[in-house]
Coordinates of C-alpha atoms in Angstrom, one line a residue:
X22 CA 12.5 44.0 92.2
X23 CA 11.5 40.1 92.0
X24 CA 12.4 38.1 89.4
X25 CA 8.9 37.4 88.6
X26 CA 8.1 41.4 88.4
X27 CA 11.0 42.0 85.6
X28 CA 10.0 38.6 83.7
X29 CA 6.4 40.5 83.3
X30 CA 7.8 43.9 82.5
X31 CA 10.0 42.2 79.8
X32 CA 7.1 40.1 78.5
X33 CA 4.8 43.1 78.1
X34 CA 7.3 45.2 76.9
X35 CA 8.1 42.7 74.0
X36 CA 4.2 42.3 73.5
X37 CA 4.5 46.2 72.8
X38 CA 7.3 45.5 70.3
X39 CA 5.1 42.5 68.3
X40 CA 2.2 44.4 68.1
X41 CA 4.2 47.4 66.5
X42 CA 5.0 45.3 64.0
X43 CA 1.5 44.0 63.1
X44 CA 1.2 47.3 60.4
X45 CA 4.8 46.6 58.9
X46 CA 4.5 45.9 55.2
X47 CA 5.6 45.7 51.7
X48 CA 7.8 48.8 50.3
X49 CA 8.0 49.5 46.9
X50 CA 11.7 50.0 45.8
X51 CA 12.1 53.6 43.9
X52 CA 13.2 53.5 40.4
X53 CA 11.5 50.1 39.5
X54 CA 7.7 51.3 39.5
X55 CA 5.5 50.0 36.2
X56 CA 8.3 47.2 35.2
X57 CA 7.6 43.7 35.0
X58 CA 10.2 42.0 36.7
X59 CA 10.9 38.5 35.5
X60 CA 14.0 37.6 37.7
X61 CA 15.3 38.5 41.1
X62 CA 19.2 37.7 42.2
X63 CA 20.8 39.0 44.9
X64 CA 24.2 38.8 46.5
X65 CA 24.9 40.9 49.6
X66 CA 23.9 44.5 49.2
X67 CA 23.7 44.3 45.7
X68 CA 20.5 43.3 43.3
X69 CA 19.9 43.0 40.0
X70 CA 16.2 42.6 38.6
X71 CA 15.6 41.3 35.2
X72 CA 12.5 43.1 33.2
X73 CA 10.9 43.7 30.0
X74 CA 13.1 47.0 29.7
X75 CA 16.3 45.1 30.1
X76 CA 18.3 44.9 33.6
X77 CA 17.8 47.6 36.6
X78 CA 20.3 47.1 39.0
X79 CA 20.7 48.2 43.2
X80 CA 23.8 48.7 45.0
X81 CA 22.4 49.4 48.8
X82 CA 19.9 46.9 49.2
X83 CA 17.0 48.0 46.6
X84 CA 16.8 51.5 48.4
X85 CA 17.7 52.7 44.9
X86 CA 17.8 51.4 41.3
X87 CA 19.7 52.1 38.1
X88 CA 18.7 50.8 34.8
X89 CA 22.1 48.6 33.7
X90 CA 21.6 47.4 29.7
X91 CA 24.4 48.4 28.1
X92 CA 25.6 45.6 25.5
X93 CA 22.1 43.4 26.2
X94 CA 20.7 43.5 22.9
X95 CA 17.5 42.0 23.9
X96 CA 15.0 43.6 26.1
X97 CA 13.5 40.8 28.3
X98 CA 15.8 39.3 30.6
X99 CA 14.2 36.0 32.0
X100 CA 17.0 35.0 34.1
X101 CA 19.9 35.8 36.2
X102 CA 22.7 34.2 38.0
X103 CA 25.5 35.8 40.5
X104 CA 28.7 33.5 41.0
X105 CA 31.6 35.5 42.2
X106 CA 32.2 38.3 40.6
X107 CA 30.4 37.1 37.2
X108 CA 26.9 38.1 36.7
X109 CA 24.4 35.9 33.8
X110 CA 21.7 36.9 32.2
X111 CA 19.2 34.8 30.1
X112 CA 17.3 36.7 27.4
X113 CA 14.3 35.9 25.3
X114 CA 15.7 36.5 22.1
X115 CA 19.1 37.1 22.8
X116 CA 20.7 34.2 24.3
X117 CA 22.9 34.8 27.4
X118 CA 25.0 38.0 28.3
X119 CA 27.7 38.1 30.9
X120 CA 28.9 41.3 33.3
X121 CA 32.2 41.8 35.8
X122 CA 31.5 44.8 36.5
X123 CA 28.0 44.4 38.1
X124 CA 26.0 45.5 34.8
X125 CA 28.0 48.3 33.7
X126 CA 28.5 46.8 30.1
X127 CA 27.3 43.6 29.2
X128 CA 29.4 40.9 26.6
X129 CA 27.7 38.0 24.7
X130 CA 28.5 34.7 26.0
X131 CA 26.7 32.6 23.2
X132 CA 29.6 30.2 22.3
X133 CA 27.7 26.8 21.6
X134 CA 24.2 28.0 22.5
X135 CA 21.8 27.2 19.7
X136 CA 18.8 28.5 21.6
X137 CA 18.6 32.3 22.2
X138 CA 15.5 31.9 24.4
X139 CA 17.4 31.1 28.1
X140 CA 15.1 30.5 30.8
X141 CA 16.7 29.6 33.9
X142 CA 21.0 29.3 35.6
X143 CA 22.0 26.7 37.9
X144 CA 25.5 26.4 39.9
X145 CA 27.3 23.4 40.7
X146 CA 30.6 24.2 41.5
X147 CA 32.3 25.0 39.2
X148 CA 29.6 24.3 36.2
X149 CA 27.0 26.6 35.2
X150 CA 23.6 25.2 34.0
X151 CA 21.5 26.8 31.6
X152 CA 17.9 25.8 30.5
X153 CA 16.2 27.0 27.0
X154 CA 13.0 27.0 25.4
X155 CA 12.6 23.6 23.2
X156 CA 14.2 21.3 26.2
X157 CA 18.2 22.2 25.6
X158 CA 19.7 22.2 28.5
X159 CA 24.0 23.7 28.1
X160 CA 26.8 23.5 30.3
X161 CA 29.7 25.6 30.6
X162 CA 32.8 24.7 33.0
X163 CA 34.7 27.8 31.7
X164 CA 32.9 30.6 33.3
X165 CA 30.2 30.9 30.3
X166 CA 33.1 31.2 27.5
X167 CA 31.9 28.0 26.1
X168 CA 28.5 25.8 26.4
X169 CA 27.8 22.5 25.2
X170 CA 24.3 21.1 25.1
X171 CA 23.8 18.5 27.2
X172 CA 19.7 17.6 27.5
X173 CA 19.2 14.3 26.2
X174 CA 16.0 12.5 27.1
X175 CA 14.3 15.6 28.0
X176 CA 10.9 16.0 26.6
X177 CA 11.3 19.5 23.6
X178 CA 9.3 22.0 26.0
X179 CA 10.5 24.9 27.6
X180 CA 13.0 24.2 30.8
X181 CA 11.6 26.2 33.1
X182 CA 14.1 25.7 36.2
X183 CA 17.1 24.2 37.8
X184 CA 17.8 22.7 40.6
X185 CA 20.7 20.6 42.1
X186 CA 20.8 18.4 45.5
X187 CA 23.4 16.1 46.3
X188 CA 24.9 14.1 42.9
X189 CA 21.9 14.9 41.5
X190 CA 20.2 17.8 39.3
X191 CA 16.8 18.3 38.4
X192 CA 14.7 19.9 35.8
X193 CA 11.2 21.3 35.4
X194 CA 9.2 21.6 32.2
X195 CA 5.9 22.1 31.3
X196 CA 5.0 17.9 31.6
X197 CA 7.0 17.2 34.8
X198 CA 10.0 17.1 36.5
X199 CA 13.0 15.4 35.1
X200 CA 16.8 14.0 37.0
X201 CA 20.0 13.7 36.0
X202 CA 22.8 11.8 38.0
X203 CA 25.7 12.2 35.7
X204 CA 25.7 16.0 35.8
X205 CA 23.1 16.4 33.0
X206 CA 25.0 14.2 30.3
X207 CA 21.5 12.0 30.4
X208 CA 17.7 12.7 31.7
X209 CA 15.2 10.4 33.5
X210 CA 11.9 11.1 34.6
X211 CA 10.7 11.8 38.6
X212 CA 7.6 9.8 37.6
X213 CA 6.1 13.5 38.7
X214 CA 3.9 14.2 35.5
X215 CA 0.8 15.1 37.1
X216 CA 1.5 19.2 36.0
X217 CA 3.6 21.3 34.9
X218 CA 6.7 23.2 36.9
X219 CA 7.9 26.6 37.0
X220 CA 10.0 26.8 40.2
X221 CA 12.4 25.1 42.5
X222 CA 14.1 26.0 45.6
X223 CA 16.8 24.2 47.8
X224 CA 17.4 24.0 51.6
X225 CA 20.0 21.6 52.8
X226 CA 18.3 17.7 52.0
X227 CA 14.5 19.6 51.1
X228 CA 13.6 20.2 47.4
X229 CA 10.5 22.5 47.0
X230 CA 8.6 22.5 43.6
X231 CA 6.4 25.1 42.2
X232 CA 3.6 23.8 40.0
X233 CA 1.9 25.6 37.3
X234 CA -1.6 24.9 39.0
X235 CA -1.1 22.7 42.3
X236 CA 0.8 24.7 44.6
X237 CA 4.2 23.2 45.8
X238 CA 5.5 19.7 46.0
X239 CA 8.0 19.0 48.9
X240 CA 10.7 16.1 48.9
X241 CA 13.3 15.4 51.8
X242 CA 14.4 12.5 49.8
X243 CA 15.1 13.9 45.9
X244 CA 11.9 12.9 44.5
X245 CA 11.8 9.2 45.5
X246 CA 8.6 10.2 47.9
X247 CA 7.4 13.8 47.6
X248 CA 3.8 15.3 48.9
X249 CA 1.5 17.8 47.2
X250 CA 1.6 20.7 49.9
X251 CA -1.0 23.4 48.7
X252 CA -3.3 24.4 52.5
X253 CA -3.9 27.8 52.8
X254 CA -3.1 28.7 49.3
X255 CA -6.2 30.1 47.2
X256 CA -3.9 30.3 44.3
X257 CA -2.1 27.2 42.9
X258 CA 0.4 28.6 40.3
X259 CA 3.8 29.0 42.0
X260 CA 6.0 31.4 39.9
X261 CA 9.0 31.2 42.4
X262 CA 10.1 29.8 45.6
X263 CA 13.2 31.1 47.8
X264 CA 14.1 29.7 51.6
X265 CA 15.6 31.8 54.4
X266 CA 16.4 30.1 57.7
X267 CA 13.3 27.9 58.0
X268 CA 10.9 30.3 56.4
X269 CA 9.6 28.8 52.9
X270 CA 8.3 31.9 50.3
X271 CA 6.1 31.0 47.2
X272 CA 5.1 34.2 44.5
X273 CA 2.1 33.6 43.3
X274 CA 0.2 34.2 39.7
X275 CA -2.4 35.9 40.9
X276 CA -2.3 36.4 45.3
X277 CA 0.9 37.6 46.1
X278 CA 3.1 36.1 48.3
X279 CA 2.5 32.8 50.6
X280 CA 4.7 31.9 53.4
X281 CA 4.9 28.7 55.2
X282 CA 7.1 28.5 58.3
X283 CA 6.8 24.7 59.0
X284 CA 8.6 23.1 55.5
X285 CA 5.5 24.1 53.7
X286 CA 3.0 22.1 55.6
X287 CA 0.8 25.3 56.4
X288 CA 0.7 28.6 53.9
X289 CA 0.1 32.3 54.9
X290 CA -0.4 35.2 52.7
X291 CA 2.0 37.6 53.3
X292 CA 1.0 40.5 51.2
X293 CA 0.1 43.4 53.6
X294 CA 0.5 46.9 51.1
X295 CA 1.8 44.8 48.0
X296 CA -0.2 46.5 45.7
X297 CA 0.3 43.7 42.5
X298 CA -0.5 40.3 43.5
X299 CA 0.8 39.2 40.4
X300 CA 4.2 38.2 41.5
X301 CA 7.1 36.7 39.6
X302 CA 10.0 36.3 41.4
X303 CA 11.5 36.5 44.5
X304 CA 15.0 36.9 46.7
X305 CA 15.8 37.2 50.1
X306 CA 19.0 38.7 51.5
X307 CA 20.1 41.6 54.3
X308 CA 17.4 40.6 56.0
X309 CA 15.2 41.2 53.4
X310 CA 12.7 39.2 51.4
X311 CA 12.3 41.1 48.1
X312 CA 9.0 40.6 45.3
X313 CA 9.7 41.3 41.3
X314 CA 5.9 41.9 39.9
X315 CA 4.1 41.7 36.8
X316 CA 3.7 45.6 36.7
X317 CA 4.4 47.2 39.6
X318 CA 8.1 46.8 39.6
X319 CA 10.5 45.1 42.8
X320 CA 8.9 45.4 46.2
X321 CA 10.7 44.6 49.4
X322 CA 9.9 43.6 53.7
X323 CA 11.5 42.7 56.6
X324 CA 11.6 39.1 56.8
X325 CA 11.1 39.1 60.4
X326 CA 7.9 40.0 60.0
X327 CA 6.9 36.6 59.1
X328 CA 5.5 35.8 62.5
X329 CA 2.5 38.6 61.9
X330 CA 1.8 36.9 58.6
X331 CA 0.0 33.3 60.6
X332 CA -3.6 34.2 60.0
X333 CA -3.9 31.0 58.2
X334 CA -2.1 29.1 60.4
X335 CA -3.9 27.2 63.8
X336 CA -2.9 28.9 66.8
X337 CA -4.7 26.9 69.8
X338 CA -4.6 27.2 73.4
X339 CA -2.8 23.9 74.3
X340 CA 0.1 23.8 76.7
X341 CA 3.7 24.9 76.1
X342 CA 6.0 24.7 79.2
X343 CA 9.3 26.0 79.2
X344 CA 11.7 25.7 81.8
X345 CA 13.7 27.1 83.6
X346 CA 12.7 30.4 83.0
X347 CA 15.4 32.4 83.4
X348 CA 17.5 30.4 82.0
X349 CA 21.3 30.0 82.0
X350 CA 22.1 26.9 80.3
X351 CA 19.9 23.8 79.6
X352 CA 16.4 24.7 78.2
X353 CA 13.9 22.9 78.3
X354 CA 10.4 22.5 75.9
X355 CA 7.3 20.2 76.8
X356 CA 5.1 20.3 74.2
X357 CA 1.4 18.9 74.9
X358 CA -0.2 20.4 72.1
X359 CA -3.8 19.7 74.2
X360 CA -3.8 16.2 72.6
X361 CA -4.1 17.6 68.9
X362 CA -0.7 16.1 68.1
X363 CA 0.1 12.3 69.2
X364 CA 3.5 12.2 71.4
X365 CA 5.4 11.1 68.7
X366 CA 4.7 13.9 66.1
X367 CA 7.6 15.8 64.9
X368 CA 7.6 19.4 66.1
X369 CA 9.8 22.1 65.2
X370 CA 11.5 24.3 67.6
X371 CA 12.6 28.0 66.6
X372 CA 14.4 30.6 68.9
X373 CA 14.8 33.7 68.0
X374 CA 16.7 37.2 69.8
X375 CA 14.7 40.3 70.4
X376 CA 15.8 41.5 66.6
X377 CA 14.0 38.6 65.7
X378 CA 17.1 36.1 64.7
X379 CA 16.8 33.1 64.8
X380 CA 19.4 31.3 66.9
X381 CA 18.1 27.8 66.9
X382 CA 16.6 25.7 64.5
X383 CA 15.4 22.3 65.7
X384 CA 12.8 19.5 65.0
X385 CA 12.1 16.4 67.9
X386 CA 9.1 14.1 68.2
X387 CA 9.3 13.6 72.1
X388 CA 6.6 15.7 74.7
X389 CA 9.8 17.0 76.2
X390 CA 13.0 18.4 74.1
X391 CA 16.4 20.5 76.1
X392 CA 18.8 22.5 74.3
X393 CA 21.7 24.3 75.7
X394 CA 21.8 28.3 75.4
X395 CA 24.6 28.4 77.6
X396 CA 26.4 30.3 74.5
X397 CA 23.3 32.8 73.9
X398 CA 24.2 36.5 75.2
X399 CA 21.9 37.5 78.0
X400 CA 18.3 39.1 77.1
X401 CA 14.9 37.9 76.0
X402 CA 14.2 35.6 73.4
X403 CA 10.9 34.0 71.4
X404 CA 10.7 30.4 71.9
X405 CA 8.0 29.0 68.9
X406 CA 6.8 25.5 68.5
X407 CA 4.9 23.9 65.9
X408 CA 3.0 20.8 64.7
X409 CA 1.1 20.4 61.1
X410 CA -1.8 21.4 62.7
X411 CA -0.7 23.9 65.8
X412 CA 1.4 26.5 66.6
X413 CA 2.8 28.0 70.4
X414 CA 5.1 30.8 71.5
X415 CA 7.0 31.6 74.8
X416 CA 9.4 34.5 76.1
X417 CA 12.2 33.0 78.1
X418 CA 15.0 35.3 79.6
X419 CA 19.1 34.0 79.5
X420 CA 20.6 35.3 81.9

């Protein structure tokens, strides 16, 4: 059989496989039905989802829940933190409790916290960050045994989330988005004050913000330039945001879940079967990308069913050559883009395996890009490139 024969046979077989996937969707997770989940935090199999009833907890990936309370003597849990073996959670009411033994009882860690209404845990090595309703912002360097408030300059509304990058952490509240560079000893403003904030979310030099009613506001620079980056969303208020890989998630109040695959340039939906589009929280992990709802409980879908989730996205017919194809070692990408896209645009480059990995990550501004393989094992894999404004696929085989 010619190469050319087996290149089509794998290409129509793996067409077969895509369009098998175009009916995957959202799962609800069994024990969590009718809760409104508030916080999602995940760390390998296990999950722990914070909700009006207290804390329901999943050892095997949200296939199954337990509800986990005991000790929490305040119902609504608003947020949760996993570092190591220590699990956080911030109540409204309550102040913070603390686990070890993944939610089986549940101590007060309140020690120096003089606001019971905890909204939001951050980690920075070995300090844990926790904002609270009238601005406080505490600090514990002692596993959570002691806190110390540390929030001044911050304006007295509710600190909504945390978010570190570099030397430098930042907070959202309901007038902006403030930074501290001395590990929140003092506070400074962005100069963001055009809305309020509810979410962050942090990949490598990228800080993504979720607004309260303007979708989400990227920086690759912490804040000294930023963009408002809201196309294809229908619904502006950004309850959470979470990155895996290069895929950006937003949960919206009000149409489910967006995804952007281009560092939130572009924004699908992504909400086949979710039943609640009122979505609160979110978590990715095992493969998963999981959604905590305003009544309907956690719901949960494969993440690499991202690619049939681009209906908002512009596919278009321009040219993508890759070559050689097979390949052994050097690949190589020429990227035309039918003039849409000047020369000098950044694209980003993706490769993933057949099980929908991805291997590669890359962005490049020139028509032509090469990347060595040579340490891929042999099969097919999905070669993607996009623009702002395009987006093109390939199957090239390694052999």
């Amino acid at each position: 059989m010619s190469i050319n024969k087996k290149l089509q046979i794998l290409f129509m077989a793996c067409l077969g496989a895509c369009s098998s996937g175009v009916h995957a969707q959202w799962q609800q997770c069994a024990g969590t039905a009718g809760q409104n989940v508030h916080c999602l935090a995940m760390k390998d199999s296990m999950l722990f989802a914070g909700t009006d009833s207290g804390i329901f907890f999943s050892a095997d990936t949200g296939n199954t829940w337990t509800l986990r309370s005991t000790g929490i003597t305040a119902d609504t849990v608003l947020a949760l933190l996993i570092t190591g073996s220590n699990v956080f959670a911030g109540t409204h009411g309550g102040g913070i409790f603390h686990t070890i033994n993944n939610g089986l009882t549940w101590q007060a860690a309140n020690n120096g916290i003089t606001n019971n209404v905890v909204h939001c845990f951050m980690e920075s090595g070995t300090q844990i960050f926790a904002g609270a309703d009238n601005g406080e912002i505490f600090l514990s360097v002692d596993s959570g045994l002691n806190w110390s408030l540390l929030s001044t300059g911050i304006t007295q509304t509710p600190v909504n989330a945390l978010a570190g990058s570099g030397t430098e952490i930042f907070a959202a509240h309901n007038f902006g988005i403030f930074v501290s560079a001395d590990s929140g000893t003092s506070w400074t403003t962005t100069g963001i004050t055009v809305t309020n904030f509810i979410s962050f979310a942090v990949h490598d030099s990228e800080i993504y913000a979720g607004s309260g009613g303007d979708g989400v506001f990227y920086t690759a620079d912490n804040f000294v330039t930023w963009s408002i980056n809201n196309n294809g969303m229908s619904n502006l208020i950004i309850e959470s945001l979470v990155v895996s890989d290069s895929d950006v998630f937003a949960a919206s109040s009000g149409n489910g879940v967006y995804v952007s695959t281009d560092h939130a340039a572009n924004w699908a939906t992504f909400n086949a079967g979710l039943t609640d589009l009122f979505v609160h929280a979110l978590a990715t992990g095992s493969g998963y990308v999981f959604a905590g709802t305003l009544s309907d409980g956690v719901w949960r879908r494969v993440i690499t069913e991202v690619t049939s989730a681009e209906d908002n996205l512009t596919a278009t017919g321009d040219e993508l050559k890759i070559f050689p194809n097979p390949v052994s070692d050097n690949l190589t990408v020429e990227s035309r883009m039918g003039g849409t896209a000047a020369a000098s645009e950044k694209k980003y480059l993706s490769i993933c395996n057949s099980l929908g990995q991805k291997m590669i990550r890359k962005s490049f501004s020139a028509q032509k890009y090469s990347v060595n393989i040579s340490g891929f094992p042999k099969g097919v894999y999905f070669i993607e490139v996009r623009t702002e404004k395009a987006v093109m696929k390939k199957i090239v085989v390694k052999m």
